[in-house]
Backbone as a ProteinNet text record, in pm:
[ID]
protein_1_A
[PRIMARY]
XXXXXXXXXXXXXXXXXXXXXXXXXXXXXXXXXXXXXXXXXXXXXXXXXXXXXXXXXXXXXXXXXXXXXXXXXXXXXXXXXXXXXXXXXXXXXXXXXXXXXXXXXXXXXXXXXXXXXXXXXXXXXXXXXXXXXXXXXXXXXXXXXXXXXXXXXXXXXXXXXXXXXXXXXXXXXXXXXXXXXXXXXXXXX
[TERTIARY]
5269.9	5236.8	5331.4	5317.7	5397.7	5499.3	5558.4	5672.8	5726.1	5738	5733.4	5787.9	5759.3	5710.1	5812.2	5865.6	5964	6079.7	6118.1	6223.2	6249.4	6144.1	6160.3	6261.9	6184.1	6194.7	6342	6476.4	6514	6640	6585.9	6689.5	6703.4	6572.1	6628.3	6694.1	6679.5	6696.7	6856.2	6917.6	7075.5	7166.8	7082.7	7119.9	7112.8	7052.9	7039.2	7186.8	7148.3	7284.8	7415.2	7442.6	7509.4	7591.4	7451.5	7559.5	7621.1	7639.6	7692.6	7876.5	7971.9	8121.3	8087.9	8270	8308	8358.1	8329.9	8415.9	8203.1	8065.9	7999.4	7965.3	7993.4	7957.4	7956.7	7990.8	8032.3	7935.3	7903.6	7742.5	7650.1	7622.9	7541.9	7481.1	7598.7	7608.4	7540.4	7570.4	7557.5	7366.3	7393.2	7214.7	7086.6	7117.6	7062.4	7079.9	7148.7	7173.8	7043.8	6936	6828.2	6860.9	7007.2	7010.1	7025.5	7092.7	7109.9	6984.1	6843.6	6747.2	6772.3	6781.6	6814.8	6748.4	6868.1	6874.6	6680.9	6705.4	6602.5	6427.5	6442.6	6283.5	6335.3	6434.2	6428.6	6403.5	6404.7	6395.4	6182.5	6172.5	6017.8	5923.6	5970.9	5938.8	5966.5	6068.6	5994.3	6002	5937.7	5865.2	5706.3	5725.8	5575.4	5553.9	5609.5	5585.7	5650.3	5711.7	5661.4	5499.7	5417.2	5393.8	5211	5229.4	5082.6	5139.5	5251.9	5249.2	5286.1	5284.6	5387.5	5243.1	5043.9	4987.4	4972.1	4975.1	4926.7	5119.2	5187.2	5285.2	5345.3	5282	5285.8	5159.3	5003.3	5024.3	5034.8	5055.2	5164.5	5278.2	5370.1	5429.4	5383.1	5242.2	5207	5166.5	5078	5044.4	5177	5226.5	5348	5476.5	5478.9	5532.9	5396.8	5239.9	5193.2	5212.9	5199.7	5212.6	5337.6	5447.8	5569.2	5570.8	5503	5461.3	5428.8	5313.8	5250.2	5263.1	5318.3	5429.7	5538.5	5603.2	5728.3	5670.2	5565.1	5512.9	5461.8	5332.5	5281.6	5435.4	5573.2	5599.6	5658.6	5734.6	5708.9	5640.6	5498.8	5438.6	5393.4	5397	5464.1	5605.2	5700.8	5828	5754.4	5735.2	5765.5	5673.5	5504.7	5403.9	5472.8	5512.5	5570.6	5663.4	5790.1	5896.6	6037.5	5997.5	6017.7	6213.1	6277.6	6407.2	6460.6	6593.3	6631.3	6750.9	6787.1	6857.8	6971.1	6998.4	7214.5	7179.9	7034	7059.6	7018.9	6934.3	6908	6985.5	6964.1	7050.4	7028.7	7064.5	7127.3	7101.4	7134.5	7121.3	7259.6	7240.2	7332.2	7554.4	7542.1	7656.7	7618.7	7550.9	7565.5	7605.9	7617.6	7503.1	7626.7	7648.1	7738.9	7670.2	7701	7660	7711.6	7707.1	7786.6	7665.1	7589.4	7509.7	7553	7563.6	7661	7637.2	7439.9	7411.7	7268	7317.1	7186.2	7010.1	6975.5	6824.6	6755.1	6676.9	6661.9	6523.8	6401.8	6348	6350.4	6247.3	6197.4	6100	6028.3	5940.3	5818.9	5737.4	5865.8	5911.3	6022.2	6149.2	6049.1	6075.6	6045.7	6123.7	6283	6253.8	6222.6	6111.5	6065.1	5964.6	5896.8	5749.2	5697.6	5781.4	5844.3	5909.2	5950.1	6018	5912.8	5868.6	5727.5	5588	5609.9	5523.7	5499.2	5620.8	5712.5	5681.2	5659.4	5724.4	5635.8	5489.5	5330.8	5274.1	5296.8	5220.7	5288	5422.4	5510	5511.7	5499	5476.1	5292.5	5200.9	5072	5028.9	5067.1	5074.2	5120.5	5286.4	5303.7	5323.3	5189.6	5156.3	5110	4996.9	4969.4	5120.9	5213.7	5303.3	5414.4	5484.2	5581.5	5533.6	5474.6	5385.2	5436.9	5604.9	5695.1	5779.6	5769.4	5810.9	5760.2	5649.8	5656.3	5673.6	5754.6	5803.6	5954.3	6006.7	6130	6090.4	6045.2	6018.9	6047.3	5909.1	5861.1	6050.6	6104.1	6286.8	6307.4	6336.6	6391	6371.8	6273	6229.6	6265.1	6294.1	6250.3	6411	6553.2	6626.1	6755.2	6559.8	6684.2	6602.4	6553.4	6402.8	6515.6	6570.3	6618.4	6789.8	6855.1	6948.4	7013.1	6873.7	6806.3	6830.1	6838.4	6902.2	6996.9	7053.7	7193.1	7316	7243.1	7363.7	7347.5	7197.1	7200.1	7078.5	6949.3	6867.2	6761.6	6764.2	6621.3	6582.1	6457	6423.2	6378.7	6362.3	6241.2	6117.3	6075.8	5892.3	5910.8	6029.4	6020.6	5967.3	6092.8	6088.6	5951.7	5883	5752	5675.5	5614.2	5592.5	5558.3	5642.2	5678.9	5656.5	5675.4	5681.2	5534.5	5396.5	5285	5200.2	5256.9	5225.7	5304.9	5411	5372	5289.8	5269.8	5217	5094.3	5031.4	4859.3	4875.4	4991	4981.6	4986.5	5096.3	5090.3	5029	4921.2	4753.6	4709.1	4693.6	4575.4	4639.9	4749	4726.7	4771.8	4787.2	4748.1	4624	4585	4376.7	4314.3	4415.5	4353	4457.4	4492.7	4510.4	4485.4	4481.6	4372.9	4227.3	4213.8	4043.7	4107.2	4196	4220.7	4228.1	4385.4	4331.8	4253	4152.5	4006.9	3961.8	3967.4	3883.7	3928.5	4053.7	4163.1	4152.9	4151.5	4351.9	4278.1	4216.7	4165.9	3985.6	4009	3812.5	3892.5
15693.3	15590.8	15386.9	15429.8	15234.3	15301.2	15413.4	15436.5	15383.7	15486.8	15528.3	15327.4	15316.8	15185.9	15079	15101.9	15074	15102.6	15202.8	15262.6	15241.7	15209.5	15135.2	15018.9	14993.6	14798.6	14792.1	14885.4	14899.7	14947.3	15019.1	15070.7	14974	14876.5	14738.7	14647.7	14603.2	14489.8	14558.3	14731.2	14708.5	14742.1	14723.7	14750.8	14587.2	14504	14353.3	14304.6	14288.4	14221.7	14283.3	14372.3	14415.6	14461.4	14387.7	14264.3	14173	14087.4	13988.6	13998	13879.2	13938.3	13846.2	13859.1	13740.9	13550.8	13592	13477.2	13388.1	13416.6	13382.9	13369.1	13437.2	13415.7	13285.5	13149.5	13019.3	12989.2	12912.1	12928.6	12967.7	13132.1	13122.7	13099.8	13088.6	12994.6	12823.6	12791.4	12724.8	12706.1	12731	12759.3	12791.4	12866.5	12925.2	12803.5	12673.6	12639.1	12558.7	12536.1	12421.2	12312.9	12256.6	12109.7	12092	12155	12139.7	12067.9	12101.6	12034.7	11952.3	11878.3	11787.9	11639.6	11646.8	11494.8	11581.6	11656.5	11725.2	11690.2	11712.9	11672.5	11506.9	11482.8	11245.5	11197.9	11322.7	11262.4	11244.2	11393.4	11461.9	11274.4	11193.4	11151.9	11025.1	11054.5	10891	10911.4	10968.6	10991.3	11037.9	11055.3	11028.8	10858.3	10858.4	10666.7	10630.5	10609.1	10555.3	10532.4	10680.9	10700.3	10656.8	10650.2	10646.1	10521.9	10516.5	10375.6	10414.7	10316.2	10340.2	10341.6	10334.6	10402.1	10572.2	10620.9	10784.4	10817.8	10708.7	10860.9	10901.7	10765.5	10796.6	10887.1	10896.3	11001	11112.3	11126.2	11238.4	11311.2	11270.5	11249.6	11326.5	11281.8	11373.4	11515.4	11529.7	11619.7	11726.7	11695.8	11775	11791.6	11724.4	11813.3	11931	11835.2	11914.1	12129.6	12173.4	12210.1	12307	12261.8	12259.6	12385.7	12269.3	12278.8	12406.9	12426.9	12569.3	12736.9	12670.9	12819.5	12890.8	12755	12795.1	12867.7	12797.5	12816.7	13012.5	13036.9	13188	13182.4	13143.9	13306.3	13331.9	13275.5	13284.4	13360.6	13405.4	13452.8	13606.8	13548.6	13685.2	13779.9	13731.4	13792.3	13826.7	13728	13848.6	13924.5	13886.1	13973.6	14193.6	14168.3	14327.7	14364.4	14224.4	14322.5	14411.9	14341.4	14469.8	14375.7	14412.4	14404	14326	14315.8	14245.6	14324.5	14294.4	14494.5	14438.1	14299.9	14321.6	14384.5	14431.5	14485.6	14583.7	14621.5	14753.1	14899.3	14987.4	15118.6	15103.4	15200	15277.4	15201.7	15049.2	15024.9	14894.4	14842.1	14752.1	14807.2	14983.4	15007.6	15007.8	14959.4	14976.4	14815.8	14722.8	14562.9	14507.7	14334.7	14296.7	14175.6	14081.6	14035.4	13897.5	13850.4	13741	13603.5	13605.7	13508	13400.4	13258	13304.1	13307.3	13370.7	13432.6	13536	13596	13697.1	13654	13667.5	13647.4	13777.2	13809	13953.7	13957.2	13925.8	13902.1	13910	13989.4	13979.3	13858.4	13932	13977.2	13861.4	13756.5	13731.4	13592.8	13603.3	13440.8	13375.7	13292.5	13124.8	13009	13068.1	13035.9	13045.2	13168.1	13230.9	13093.4	13125.8	13048.4	12907.4	12830.2	12742.7	12613.6	12665.4	12642.5	12672.9	12767.9	12739.1	12668.2	12724.3	12564.3	12405.8	12394.1	12248.2	12276.9	12347.2	12332.7	12384.8	12460.6	12410.2	12180.6	12288.3	12111.2	11938.4	11948.7	11833.6	11889.5	12034	12016.8	12019.3	12029.9	11975.7	11859.8	11789.9	11663.5	11547.8	11633.2	11464.6	11578.4	11667.7	11703.4	11643.8	11543.2	11456.1	11379.3	11328.7	11285.9	11346.2	11471.8	11557.4	11707.5	11690.7	11854.6	11993.3	11954.7	12048.8	12074	12002.6	11991.3	12099.5	12136.1	12209.7	12351.7	12417.7	12490.1	12464.4	12403.4	12374.5	12433.4	12361.1	12291.1	12491	12605.4	12715.3	12825.8	12790.1	12826.4	12797.7	12704.2	12622.1	12691	12688.2	12778.9	12954.8	13019.6	13153.7	13229.5	13056	13084.1	13064.5	13035.7	12983.3	13085	13127.5	13289.7	13438.7	13456.7	13552.6	13525.9	13377	13399.4	13442.9	13420.5	13497	13701.7	13727.1	13897	13875	13790.3	13837.4	13763.4	13714	13707	13792.1	13868.5	13991.6	14003.7	13963.5	13884.5	13890.4	13901.1	13917.2	14076.4	14161.5	14272.6	14193.1	14284.5	14195.7	14084.7	14228.9	14225.8	14090.5	14098.6	14013.9	13886.1	13815.7	13703.4	13695.9	13860.9	13850	13812.4	13905.2	13826.1	13705.6	13667	13472.9	13365	13450.4	13284.4	13316	13435.4	13440.8	13350.7	13400.9	13313.2	13122.7	13130.8	13009.2	12910.9	12972.6	12946.6	12880.3	13051	12976.2	12878	12882	12756.6	12600.4	12608.8	12481.9	12450.2	12530.1	12484	12418.8	12459.9	12434.4	12330.8	12292.2	12203.3	12064.6	12117	12012.4	12003.6	12066.8	12040.7	11966.1	11930.1	11889.8	11748.9	11708.1	11647.1	11480.1	11657.1	11592.8	11448.2	11593.6	11517.9	11352.1	11421.7	11262.8	11113.6	11187.1	11073.6	11047.3	11047.3	11022.4	10957.1	11044.6	10961	10884.4	10802.4	10689.4	10553.8	10651.9	10600.7	10491.2	10580.9	10507.2	10433.8	10401.7	10341.5	10246.7
11030.3	11081.2	11020.4	10973.7	10920.6	10863.3	10816	10793.5	10949.2	11005.9	11125.4	11223.9	11205.7	11253	11148.3	11028.7	10953.1	11057.7	11017.5	11094.6	11234.5	11290.3	11462.4	11408.1	11318.1	11271.3	11236	11164.9	11104.6	11226.4	11283.5	11439.7	11528.3	11503.4	11694.4	11603.5	11493.9	11360.2	11355.7	11348	11427.2	11502.2	11588.6	11740.6	11769.1	11687.9	11811.7	11671.9	11591.2	11504.2	11505.6	11587.9	11645.2	11830.3	11807.4	11924.2	11888.6	11817.1	11779.6	11779.1	11787.8	11771.1	11715	11685.2	11576.5	11711.2	11835.2	11884.1	11878.2	11877.9	11819.4	11683.2	11569.8	11501	11361.2	11431.2	11387.5	11409.8	11628.9	11661.6	11615.2	11591.5	11520.1	11359.5	11246.8	11161	11232.1	11282.7	11277	11356.6	11398.1	11469.1	11317	11222.1	11095.2	11008.8	10999	10884.1	10899.1	10812.2	10834.3	10851.7	10798.5	10842.5	10951.3	11048.8	11178.6	11262.2	11244.2	11292.4	11285.3	11157.8	11127.9	11233.3	11353.8	11425.9	11529.6	11559.1	11613.1	11580.2	11453.6	11388.4	11385.6	11315.1	11379.2	11501.9	11641.6	11775	11773.3	11659.3	11793	11654.6	11511.7	11458.4	11522.7	11626.9	11660.9	11791.3	11869.9	11990.3	11960.2	11846	11741	11745	11638.1	11668.4	11779.5	11830.3	11971.4	12091.5	12074.6	12138.7	12055.4	11893.4	11828.8	11742.8	11669.9	11621.1	11470.5	11370.1	11242.6	11187.5	11228.5	11070.8	11165.5	11318.2	11238.4	11226.9	11259.7	11197.3	11095.3	11055.3	10854.7	10804.4	10815.3	10823.7	10797.7	10946.8	11072.6	10975.5	10951.2	10821	10681.3	10602.4	10552.6	10586.1	10619.4	10766.4	10815.3	10850.7	10832.8	10708	10621.8	10462.7	10392.8	10468.5	10380.9	10504.3	10586	10708.3	10644.7	10607.3	10582.9	10441.2	10310	10235.1	10253.2	10333.2	10338.4	10380.4	10486.3	10566.6	10447.8	10381.7	10227.6	10155.4	10140.2	10028.4	10006.9	10165.4	10188.6	10249.2	10269.7	10276.3	10189.9	10006.3	9938.3	9866.4	9878.4	9855.6	9956.1	10058.1	10086.7	10083.6	10048.7	10021.5	9857.8	9767.1	9631.5	9625.8	9733.1	9760.4	9794.2	9904.6	9963.8	9924.3	9877.7	9836.4	9871.4	10076.7	10116.5	10123.1	10120.7	10071.4	10177.3	10217.5	10315.6	10383.4	10506.6	10521.4	10461.3	10435.9	10330.4	10231	10213.5	10089.9	10054.9	10186.6	10260.8	10233.5	10120.7	10180.8	10292.9	10311.4	10501.2	10626.9	10538	10630.5	10638.8	10580.8	10517.8	10556.7	10575.8	10592.7	10705.4	10849.2	10970.8	11018.8	10957.5	10995.6	10996.2	11107.7	11024.5	11050.6	10820.4	10777.4	10695.9	10850.4	10826.2	10766.1	10677.6	10704.9	10454.2	10459.4	10359.9	10221.1	10205.7	10114.4	10101.4	10088.5	10104.9	10029.2	10085.8	9936.7	9896.8	9827.5	9734.9	9852.5	9939.9	9996.3	10163.5	10218.1	10391.6	10467.6	10397.6	10511.7	10451.9	10511.9	10608.7	10658.2	10811.3	10772.5	10757.5	10649	10599.2	10737.5	10850.1	10917.3	11071.2	11095.3	11169.3	11135.9	11070	10985.7	11051.8	10971.7	10933.9	11087.3	11179.5	11332.8	11371.8	11411.9	11483.2	11482.8	11336	11310.6	11348.2	11364.1	11371.8	11554.2	11582.9	11778	11831.1	11729.4	11785.9	11853.8	11638.7	11607.6	11708.9	11721.8	11783.7	11952.9	11975.4	12109.1	12164.2	12090.9	12135.7	12101.7	11979.3	12007.9	12092.4	12129.6	12227.4	12359.6	12393.6	12475.1	12618.1	12546.9	12726.6	12730.3	12697.6	12713.5	12815.8	12705.1	12725.2	12735.4	12843.8	12925.3	12851	12928.7	12880.8	12824.1	12660.9	12590.7	12487.9	12513	12388.7	12404.3	12581.2	12548.4	12541.6	12575.6	12485.2	12397.5	12270.9	12180.5	12087.6	12165.4	12147.6	12207.2	12272.4	12314.4	12158.9	12141.8	12025.8	11874	11845.3	11773.3	11816.2	11867.8	11873.9	11905.1	11905.3	11927.9	11750.8	11679.8	11479.8	11512.1	11519.5	11506.4	11550.6	11596.7	11646.9	11579.7	11520.7	11475.1	11270.4	11239.1	11131.7	11156.5	11221	11302.5	11329.3	11329.4	11392.2	11306.8	11236.5	11071.9	10928	10970.9	10930.7	10777.4	10792.8	10677.3	10705.5	10824.9	10875.3	10986.6	10954	11041.7	11142.4	11298.4	11342	11290.9	11287.8	11266.3	11084.6	11080.5	10964.8	11047.8	11098.1	11228.3	11310.3	11342.1	11454.9	11372	11242.7	11188.1	11168	11167.2	11080.2	11210.6	11294.7	11390.5	11427.7	11436.9	11444.5	11322.6	11166	11122.7	11157.5	11186.5	11242.8	11303	11414.6	11558.7	11495.4	11482.9	11426.8	11283.2	11172	11092	11231.7	11227	11364.2	11417.7	11503.6	11546.5	11486.2	11340.9	11240.3	11169.4	11169.7	11108.8	11173.2	11383.1	11493.5	11445.2	11424.1	11483.6	11309.5	11230.5	11075.3	11096.9	11181.6	11221.6	11324.8	11406.6	11488.6	11430.9	11363.2	11299	11226.6	11139.9	11035.6	11139.2	11232	11311	11421.9	11423.5	11473.7	11328.5	11182	11141.9	11104.8	11068.7	11017.1	11056	11212.6	11275.8	11430.7	11451.4	11576.9	11548.2	11446.6	11468.9	11539.7
[MASK]
+++++++++++++++++++++++++++++++++++++++++++++++++++++++++++++++++++++++++++++++++++++++++++++++++++++++++++++++++++++++++++++++++++++++++++++++++++++++++++++++++++++++++++++++++++++++++++++

């Protein structure tokens, strides 16, 4: 059954990856670049500062740094444990795909871009929900676009990004709860 699932994953990857065209390649390379999201992160930090103040912002920066470190390190642990080659390194897939990423890492299960972007979306969306109730939906859409970019450029299978999204959502919710606890304990006195 697992072998069949992996085969379906490869087939879906090849289909989705081959939907791309040279016309859109540069756009997706910009979307997948980790530095492209810096303006969004800066805007979210500014909104957090405006709604919560300096003390809370400083505490939240520590929590957010912990969340990103956690998702990043867990991603690396999973990649090293499962050692699933990325599609751009997989025999029987490399020859059938469009590869446009600037580099191809060794292993791909699960996607760090997916887990980091979704954890950020859930954390910030829940945190700012009392003030901007629809922001969480926009952030989830942003995360899904970043996530799809990993398939488009040829470095992750659909299951890599689905697992990354799931892990990121759980981590974002957990760190949101931790943040709420810390805010109540140290800032809201």
